[in-house]
PDB file of C-alpha atoms in Angstrom:
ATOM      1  CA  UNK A   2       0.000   0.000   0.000  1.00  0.00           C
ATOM      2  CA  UNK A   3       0.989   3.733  -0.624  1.00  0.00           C
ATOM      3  CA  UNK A   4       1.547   5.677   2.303  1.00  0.00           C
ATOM      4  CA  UNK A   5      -0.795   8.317   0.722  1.00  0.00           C
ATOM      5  CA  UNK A   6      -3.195   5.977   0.180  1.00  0.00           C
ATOM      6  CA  UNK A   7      -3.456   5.107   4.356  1.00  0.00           C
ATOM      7  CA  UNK A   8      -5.711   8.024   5.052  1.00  0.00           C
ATOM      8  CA  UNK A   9      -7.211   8.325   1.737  1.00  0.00           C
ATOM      9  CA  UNK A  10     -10.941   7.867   2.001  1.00  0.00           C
ATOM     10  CA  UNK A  11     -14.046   8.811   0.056  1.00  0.00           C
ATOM     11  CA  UNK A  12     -17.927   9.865   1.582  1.00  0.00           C
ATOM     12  CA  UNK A  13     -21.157  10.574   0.147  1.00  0.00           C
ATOM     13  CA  UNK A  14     -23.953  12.045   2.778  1.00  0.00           C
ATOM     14  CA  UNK A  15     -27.282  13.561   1.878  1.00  0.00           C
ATOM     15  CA  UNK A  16     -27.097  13.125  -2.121  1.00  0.00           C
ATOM     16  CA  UNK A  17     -30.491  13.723  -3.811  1.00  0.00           C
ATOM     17  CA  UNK A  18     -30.766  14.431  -7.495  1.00  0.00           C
ATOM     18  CA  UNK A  19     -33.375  15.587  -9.728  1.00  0.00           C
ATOM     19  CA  UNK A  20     -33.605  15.398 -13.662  1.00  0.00           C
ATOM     20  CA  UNK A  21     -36.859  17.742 -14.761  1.00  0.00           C
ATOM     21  CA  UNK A  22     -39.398  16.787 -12.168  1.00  0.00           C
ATOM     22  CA  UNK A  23     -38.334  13.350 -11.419  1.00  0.00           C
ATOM     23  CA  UNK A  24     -36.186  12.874  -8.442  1.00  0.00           C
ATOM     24  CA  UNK A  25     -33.282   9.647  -9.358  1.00  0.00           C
ATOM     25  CA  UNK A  26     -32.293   9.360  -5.920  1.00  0.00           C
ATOM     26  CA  UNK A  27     -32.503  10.885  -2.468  1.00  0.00           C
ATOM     27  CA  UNK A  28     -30.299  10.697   0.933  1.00  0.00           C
ATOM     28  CA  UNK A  29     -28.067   8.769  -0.509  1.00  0.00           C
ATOM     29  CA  UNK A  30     -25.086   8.040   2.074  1.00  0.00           C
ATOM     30  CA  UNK A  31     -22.363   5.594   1.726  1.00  0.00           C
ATOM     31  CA  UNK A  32     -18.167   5.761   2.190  1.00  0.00           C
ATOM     32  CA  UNK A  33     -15.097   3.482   0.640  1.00  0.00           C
ATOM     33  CA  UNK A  34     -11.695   3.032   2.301  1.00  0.00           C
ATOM     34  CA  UNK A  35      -8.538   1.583   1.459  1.00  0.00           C
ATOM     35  CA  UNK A  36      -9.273  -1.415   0.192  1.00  0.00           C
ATOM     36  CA  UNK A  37     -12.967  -1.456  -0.234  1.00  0.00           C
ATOM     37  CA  UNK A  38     -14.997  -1.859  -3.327  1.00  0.00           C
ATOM     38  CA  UNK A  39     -19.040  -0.208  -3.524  1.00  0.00           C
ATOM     39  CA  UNK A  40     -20.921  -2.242  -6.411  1.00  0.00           C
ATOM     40  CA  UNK A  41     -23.560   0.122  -7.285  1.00  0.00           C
ATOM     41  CA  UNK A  42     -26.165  -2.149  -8.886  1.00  0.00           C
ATOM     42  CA  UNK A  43     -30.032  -1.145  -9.706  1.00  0.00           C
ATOM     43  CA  UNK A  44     -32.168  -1.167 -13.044  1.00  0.00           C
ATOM     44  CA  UNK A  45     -31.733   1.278 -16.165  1.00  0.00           C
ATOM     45  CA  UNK A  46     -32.741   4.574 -15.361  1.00  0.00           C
ATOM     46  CA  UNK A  47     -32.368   4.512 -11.639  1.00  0.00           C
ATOM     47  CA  UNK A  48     -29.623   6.883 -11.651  1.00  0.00           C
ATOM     48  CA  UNK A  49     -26.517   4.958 -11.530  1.00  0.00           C
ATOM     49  CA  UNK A  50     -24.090   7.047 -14.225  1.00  0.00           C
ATOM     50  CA  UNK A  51     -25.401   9.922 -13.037  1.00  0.00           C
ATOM     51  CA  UNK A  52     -24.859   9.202  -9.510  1.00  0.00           C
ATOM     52  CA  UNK A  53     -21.212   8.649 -11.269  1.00  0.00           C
ATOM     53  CA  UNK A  54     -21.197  12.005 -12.314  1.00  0.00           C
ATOM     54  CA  UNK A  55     -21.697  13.521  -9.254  1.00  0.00           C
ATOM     55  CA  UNK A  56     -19.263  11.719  -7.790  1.00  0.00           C
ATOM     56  CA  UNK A  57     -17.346  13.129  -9.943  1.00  0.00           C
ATOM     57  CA  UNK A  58     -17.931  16.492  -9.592  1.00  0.00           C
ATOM     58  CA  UNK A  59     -19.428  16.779 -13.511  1.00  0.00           C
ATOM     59  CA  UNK A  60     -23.170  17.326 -12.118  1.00  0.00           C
ATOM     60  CA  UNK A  61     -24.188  19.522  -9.008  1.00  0.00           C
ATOM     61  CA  UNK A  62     -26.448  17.402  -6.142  1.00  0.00           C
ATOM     62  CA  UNK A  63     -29.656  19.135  -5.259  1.00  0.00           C
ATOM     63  CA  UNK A  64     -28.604  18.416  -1.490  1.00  0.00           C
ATOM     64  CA  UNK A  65     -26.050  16.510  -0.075  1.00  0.00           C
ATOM     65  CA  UNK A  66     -21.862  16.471  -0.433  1.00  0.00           C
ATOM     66  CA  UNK A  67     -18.628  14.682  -1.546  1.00  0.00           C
ATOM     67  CA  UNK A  68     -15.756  14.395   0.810  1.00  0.00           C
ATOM     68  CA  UNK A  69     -12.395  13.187  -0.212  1.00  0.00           C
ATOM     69  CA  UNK A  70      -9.791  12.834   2.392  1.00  0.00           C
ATOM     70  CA  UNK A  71     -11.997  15.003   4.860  1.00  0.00           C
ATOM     71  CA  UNK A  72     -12.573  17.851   2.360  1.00  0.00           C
ATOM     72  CA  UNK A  73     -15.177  18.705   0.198  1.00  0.00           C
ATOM     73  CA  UNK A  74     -14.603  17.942  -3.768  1.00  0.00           C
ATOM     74  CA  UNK A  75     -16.661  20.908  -4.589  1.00  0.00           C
ATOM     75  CA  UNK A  76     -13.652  22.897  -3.058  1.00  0.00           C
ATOM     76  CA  UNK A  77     -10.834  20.877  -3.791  1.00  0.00           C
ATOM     77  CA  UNK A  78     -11.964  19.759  -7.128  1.00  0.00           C
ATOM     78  CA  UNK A  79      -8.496  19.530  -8.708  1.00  0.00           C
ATOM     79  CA  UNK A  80      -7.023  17.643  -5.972  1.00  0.00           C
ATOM     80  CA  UNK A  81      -9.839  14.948  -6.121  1.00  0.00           C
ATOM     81  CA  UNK A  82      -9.273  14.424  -9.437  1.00  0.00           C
ATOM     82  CA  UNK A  83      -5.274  13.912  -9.440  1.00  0.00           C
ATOM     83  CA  UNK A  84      -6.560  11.027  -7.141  1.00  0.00           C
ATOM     84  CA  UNK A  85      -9.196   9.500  -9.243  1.00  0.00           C
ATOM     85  CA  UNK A  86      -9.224   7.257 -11.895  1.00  0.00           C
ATOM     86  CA  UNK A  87     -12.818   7.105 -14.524  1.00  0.00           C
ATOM     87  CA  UNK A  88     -13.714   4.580 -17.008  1.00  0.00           C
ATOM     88  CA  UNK A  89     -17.125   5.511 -18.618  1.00  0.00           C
ATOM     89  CA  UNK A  90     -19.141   3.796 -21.232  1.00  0.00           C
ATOM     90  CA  UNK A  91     -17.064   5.468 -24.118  1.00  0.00           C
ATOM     91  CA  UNK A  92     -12.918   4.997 -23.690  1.00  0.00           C
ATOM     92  CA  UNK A  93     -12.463   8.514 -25.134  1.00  0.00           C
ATOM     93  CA  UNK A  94      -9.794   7.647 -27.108  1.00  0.00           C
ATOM     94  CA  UNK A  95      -8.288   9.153 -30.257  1.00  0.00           C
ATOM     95  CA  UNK A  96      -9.196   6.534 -33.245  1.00  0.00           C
ATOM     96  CA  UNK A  97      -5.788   7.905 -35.441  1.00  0.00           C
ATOM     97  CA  UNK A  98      -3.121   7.486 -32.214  1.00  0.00           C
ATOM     98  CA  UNK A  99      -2.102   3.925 -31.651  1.00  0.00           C
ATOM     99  CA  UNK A 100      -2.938   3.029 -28.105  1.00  0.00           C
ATOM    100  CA  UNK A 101       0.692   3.541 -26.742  1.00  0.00           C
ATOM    101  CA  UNK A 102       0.118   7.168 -28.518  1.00  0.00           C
ATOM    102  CA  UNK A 103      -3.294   7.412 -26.529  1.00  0.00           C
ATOM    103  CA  UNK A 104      -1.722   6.549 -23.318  1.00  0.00           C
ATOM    104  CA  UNK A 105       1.249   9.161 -23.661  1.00  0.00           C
ATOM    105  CA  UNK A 106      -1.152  11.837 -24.798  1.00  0.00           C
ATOM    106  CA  UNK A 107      -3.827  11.570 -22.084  1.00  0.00           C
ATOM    107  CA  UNK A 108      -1.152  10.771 -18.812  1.00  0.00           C
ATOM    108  CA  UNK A 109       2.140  12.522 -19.995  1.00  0.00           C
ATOM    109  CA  UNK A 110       0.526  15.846 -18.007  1.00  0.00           C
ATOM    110  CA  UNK A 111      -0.663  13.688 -14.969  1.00  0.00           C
ATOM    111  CA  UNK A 112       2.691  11.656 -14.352  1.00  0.00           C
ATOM    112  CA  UNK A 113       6.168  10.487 -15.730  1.00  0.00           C
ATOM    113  CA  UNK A 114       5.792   7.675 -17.529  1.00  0.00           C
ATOM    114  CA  UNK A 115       8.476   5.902 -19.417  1.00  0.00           C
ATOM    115  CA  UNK A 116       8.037   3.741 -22.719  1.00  0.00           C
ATOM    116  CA  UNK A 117       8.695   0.244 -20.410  1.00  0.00           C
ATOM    117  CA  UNK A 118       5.552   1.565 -18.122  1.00  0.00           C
ATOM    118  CA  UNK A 119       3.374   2.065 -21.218  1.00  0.00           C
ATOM    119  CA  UNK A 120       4.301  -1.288 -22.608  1.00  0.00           C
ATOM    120  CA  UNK A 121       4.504  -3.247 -19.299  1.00  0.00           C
ATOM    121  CA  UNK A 122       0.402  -1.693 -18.835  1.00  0.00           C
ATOM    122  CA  UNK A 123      -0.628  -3.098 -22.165  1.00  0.00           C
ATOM    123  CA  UNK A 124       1.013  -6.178 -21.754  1.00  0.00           C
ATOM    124  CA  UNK A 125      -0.846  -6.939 -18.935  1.00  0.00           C
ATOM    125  CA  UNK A 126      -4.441  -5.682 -20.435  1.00  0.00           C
ATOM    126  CA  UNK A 127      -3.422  -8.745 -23.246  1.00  0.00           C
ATOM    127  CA  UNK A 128      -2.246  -6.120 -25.612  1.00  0.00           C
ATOM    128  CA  UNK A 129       1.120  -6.388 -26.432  1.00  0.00           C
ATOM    129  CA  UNK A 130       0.767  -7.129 -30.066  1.00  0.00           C
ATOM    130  CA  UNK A 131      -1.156  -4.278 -30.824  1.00  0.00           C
ATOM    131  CA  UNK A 132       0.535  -1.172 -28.904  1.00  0.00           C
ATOM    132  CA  UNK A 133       1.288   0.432 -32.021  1.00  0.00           C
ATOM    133  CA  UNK A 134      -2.039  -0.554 -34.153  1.00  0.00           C
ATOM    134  CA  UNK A 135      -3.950   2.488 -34.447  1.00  0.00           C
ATOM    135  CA  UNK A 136      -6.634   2.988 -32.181  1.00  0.00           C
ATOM    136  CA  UNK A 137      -9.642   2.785 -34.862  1.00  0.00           C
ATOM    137  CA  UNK A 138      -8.510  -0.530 -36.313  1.00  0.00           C
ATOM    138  CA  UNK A 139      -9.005  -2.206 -32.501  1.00  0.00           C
ATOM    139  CA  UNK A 140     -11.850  -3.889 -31.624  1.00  0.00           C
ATOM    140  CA  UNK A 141     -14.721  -2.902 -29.611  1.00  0.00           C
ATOM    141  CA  UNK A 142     -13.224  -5.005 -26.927  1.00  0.00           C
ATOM    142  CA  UNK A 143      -9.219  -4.128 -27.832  1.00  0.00           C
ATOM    143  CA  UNK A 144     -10.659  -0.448 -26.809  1.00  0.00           C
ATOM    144  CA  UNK A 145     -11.973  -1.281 -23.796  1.00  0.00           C
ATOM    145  CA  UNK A 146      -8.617  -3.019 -22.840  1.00  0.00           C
ATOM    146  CA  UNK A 147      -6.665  -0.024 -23.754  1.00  0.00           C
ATOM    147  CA  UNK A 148      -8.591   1.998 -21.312  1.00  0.00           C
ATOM    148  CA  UNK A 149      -8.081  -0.395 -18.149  1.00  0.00           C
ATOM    149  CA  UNK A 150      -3.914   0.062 -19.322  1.00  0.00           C
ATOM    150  CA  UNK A 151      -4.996   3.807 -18.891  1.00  0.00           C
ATOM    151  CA  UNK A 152      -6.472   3.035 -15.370  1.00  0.00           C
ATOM    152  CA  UNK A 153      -3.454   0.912 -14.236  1.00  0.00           C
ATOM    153  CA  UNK A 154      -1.180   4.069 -15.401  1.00  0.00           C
ATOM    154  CA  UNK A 155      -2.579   6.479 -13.308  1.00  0.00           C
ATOM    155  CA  UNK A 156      -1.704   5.581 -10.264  1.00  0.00           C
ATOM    156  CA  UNK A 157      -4.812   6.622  -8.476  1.00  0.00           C
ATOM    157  CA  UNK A 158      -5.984   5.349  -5.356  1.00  0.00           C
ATOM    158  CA  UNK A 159      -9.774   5.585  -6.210  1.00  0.00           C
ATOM    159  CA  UNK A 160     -11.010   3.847  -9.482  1.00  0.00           C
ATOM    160  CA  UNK A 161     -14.249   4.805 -10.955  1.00  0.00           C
ATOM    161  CA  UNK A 162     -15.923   1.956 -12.886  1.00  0.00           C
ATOM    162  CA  UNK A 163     -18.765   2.599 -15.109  1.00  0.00           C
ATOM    163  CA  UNK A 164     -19.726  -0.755 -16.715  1.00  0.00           C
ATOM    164  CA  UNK A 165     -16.025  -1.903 -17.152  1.00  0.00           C
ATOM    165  CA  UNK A 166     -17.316  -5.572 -18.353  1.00  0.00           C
ATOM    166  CA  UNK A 167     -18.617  -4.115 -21.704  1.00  0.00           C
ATOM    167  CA  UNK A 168     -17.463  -5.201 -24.882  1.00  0.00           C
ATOM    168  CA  UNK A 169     -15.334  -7.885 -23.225  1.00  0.00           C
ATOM    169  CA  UNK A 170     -15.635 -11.643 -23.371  1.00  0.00           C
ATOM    170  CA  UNK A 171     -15.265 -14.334 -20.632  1.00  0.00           C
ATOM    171  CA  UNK A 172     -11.484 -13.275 -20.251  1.00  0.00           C
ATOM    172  CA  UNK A 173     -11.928  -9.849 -20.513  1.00  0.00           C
ATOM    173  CA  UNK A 174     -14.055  -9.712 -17.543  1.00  0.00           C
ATOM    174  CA  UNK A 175     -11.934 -12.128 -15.483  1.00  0.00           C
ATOM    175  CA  UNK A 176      -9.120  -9.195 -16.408  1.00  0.00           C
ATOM    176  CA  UNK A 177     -11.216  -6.491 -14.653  1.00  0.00           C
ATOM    177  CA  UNK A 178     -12.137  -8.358 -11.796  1.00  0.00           C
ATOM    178  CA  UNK A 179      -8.084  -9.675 -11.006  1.00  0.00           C
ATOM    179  CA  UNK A 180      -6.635  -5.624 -11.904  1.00  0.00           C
ATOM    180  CA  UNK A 181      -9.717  -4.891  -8.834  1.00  0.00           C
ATOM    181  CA  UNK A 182      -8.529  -7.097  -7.091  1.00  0.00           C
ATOM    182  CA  UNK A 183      -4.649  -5.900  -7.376  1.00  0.00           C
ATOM    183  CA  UNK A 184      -5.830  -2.794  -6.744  1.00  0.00           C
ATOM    184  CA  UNK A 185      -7.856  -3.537  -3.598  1.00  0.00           C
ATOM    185  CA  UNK A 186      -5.112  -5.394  -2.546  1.00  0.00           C
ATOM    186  CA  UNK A 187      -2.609  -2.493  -2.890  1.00  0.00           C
ATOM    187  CA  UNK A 188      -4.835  -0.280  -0.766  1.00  0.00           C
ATOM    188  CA  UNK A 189      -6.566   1.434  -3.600  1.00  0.00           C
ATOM    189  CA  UNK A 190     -10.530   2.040  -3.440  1.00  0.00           C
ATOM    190  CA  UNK A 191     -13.311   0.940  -6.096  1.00  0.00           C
ATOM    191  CA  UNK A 192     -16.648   2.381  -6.813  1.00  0.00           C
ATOM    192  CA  UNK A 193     -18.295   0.022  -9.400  1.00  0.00           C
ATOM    193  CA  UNK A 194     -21.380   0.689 -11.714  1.00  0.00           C
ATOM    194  CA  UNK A 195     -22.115  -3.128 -13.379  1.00  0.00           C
ATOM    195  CA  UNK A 196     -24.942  -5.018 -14.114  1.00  0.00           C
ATOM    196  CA  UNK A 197     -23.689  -8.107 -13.410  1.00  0.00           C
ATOM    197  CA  UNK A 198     -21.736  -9.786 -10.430  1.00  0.00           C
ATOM    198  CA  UNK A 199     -18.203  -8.755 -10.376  1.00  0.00           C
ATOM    199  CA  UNK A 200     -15.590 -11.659  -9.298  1.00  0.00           C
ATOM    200  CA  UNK A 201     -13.781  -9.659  -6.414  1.00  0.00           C
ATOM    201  CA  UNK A 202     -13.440 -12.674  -3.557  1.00  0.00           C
ATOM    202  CA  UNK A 203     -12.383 -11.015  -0.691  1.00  0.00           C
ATOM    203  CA  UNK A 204     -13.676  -8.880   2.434  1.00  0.00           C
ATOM    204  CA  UNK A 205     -14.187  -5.010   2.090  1.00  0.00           C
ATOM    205  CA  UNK A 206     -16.983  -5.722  -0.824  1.00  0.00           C
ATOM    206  CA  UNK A 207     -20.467  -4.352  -0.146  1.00  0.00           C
ATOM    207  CA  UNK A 208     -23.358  -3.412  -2.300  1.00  0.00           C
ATOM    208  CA  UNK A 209     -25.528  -0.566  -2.893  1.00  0.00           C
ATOM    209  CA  UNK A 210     -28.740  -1.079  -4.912  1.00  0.00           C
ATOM    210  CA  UNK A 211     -30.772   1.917  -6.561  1.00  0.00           C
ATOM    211  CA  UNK A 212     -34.200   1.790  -6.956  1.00  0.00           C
TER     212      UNK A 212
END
């Protein structure tokens, strides 16, 4: 474990939400530590991404606040995010870089990173004969691989996981669930939007279901 990640922890209290004149959610409360994992689980349309994006800091809450490390995200926004880690439904990557192009482009202002870290994080996403393949040529799945190597990169303590199984097959999802693992092991923190189960085996997994 880090030694920044000791003290590292994330709260929710109060959240409510509104879209038009339909409330998604309301006193929402929950908290991760090191090495904890939240699966947020619930039907379509319950709230889940944008409960994400509040999280986040990319939607205001009617009520309610986000804490990391004690202090408020809406006041330490930039430091939150140094910390944080997203993967979304879309990898947001750029379809005429290669994917070792993609990861130097999007991380080379958020940390060092050397050509052996680039290729070591690919390698281990089952990548490594297609670092230099340009980005639209990859398959839907290839994609989704090439953002977990952009998740592993960034060091971050707190990974947020918006449907990470999509696009992958049987061994694609066993990848997601051993790099959560590894991380949860390490000391890092998950919060996990997925329909189905995830494979995580050990203690410090709960469950929060929307409704």
């Amino acid at each position: 474990m880090t030694e920044s990640w000791k003290d590292a922890r994330f709260e929710a209290s109060g959240l409510e939400l509104w879209r038009g004149d339909r409330r998604l959610f309301t006193r929402l409360d929950f908290a991760t530590g090191s090495g904890e994992l939240l699966h947020i689980t619930g039907a379509n349309g319950t709230g889940k991404t944008s409960l994400l994006r509040v999280i986040c800091g990319l939607t205001l809450p009617e009520t309610g606040e986000v804490r990391w490390r004690g202090q408020a995200v809406a006041r330490s926004r930039a430091d939150f995010h140094a910390e944080l880690t997203y993967v979304g439904h879309r990898e947001s990557l750029k379809a005429d870089l290669s994917a070792v192009e993609n990861l130097s482009f999007e991380l080379g202002l958020r940390r060092e990173l050397g050509a052996d870290d680039m290729q070591d994080a690919l390698e281990t996403v089952g990548l490594a004969r297609a670092t230099d393949v340009p980005v639209r040529s990859l398959s839907a799945g290839q994609k989704r691989r090439v953002a977990l190597a952009r998740c592993l990169l960034t060091a971050a303590p707190l990974w947020i996981l918006d449907e990470p199984y999509t696009n992958l097959d049987v061994a694609g999802r066993e990848l997601v669930d051993a790099l959560m693992t590894q991380h949860l092991q390490g000391g890092g923190q998950v919060l996990l939007v997925a329909h189905q189960n995830h494979g995580v085996r050990q203690s410090g997994t709960r469950t929060l279901e929307m409704s």
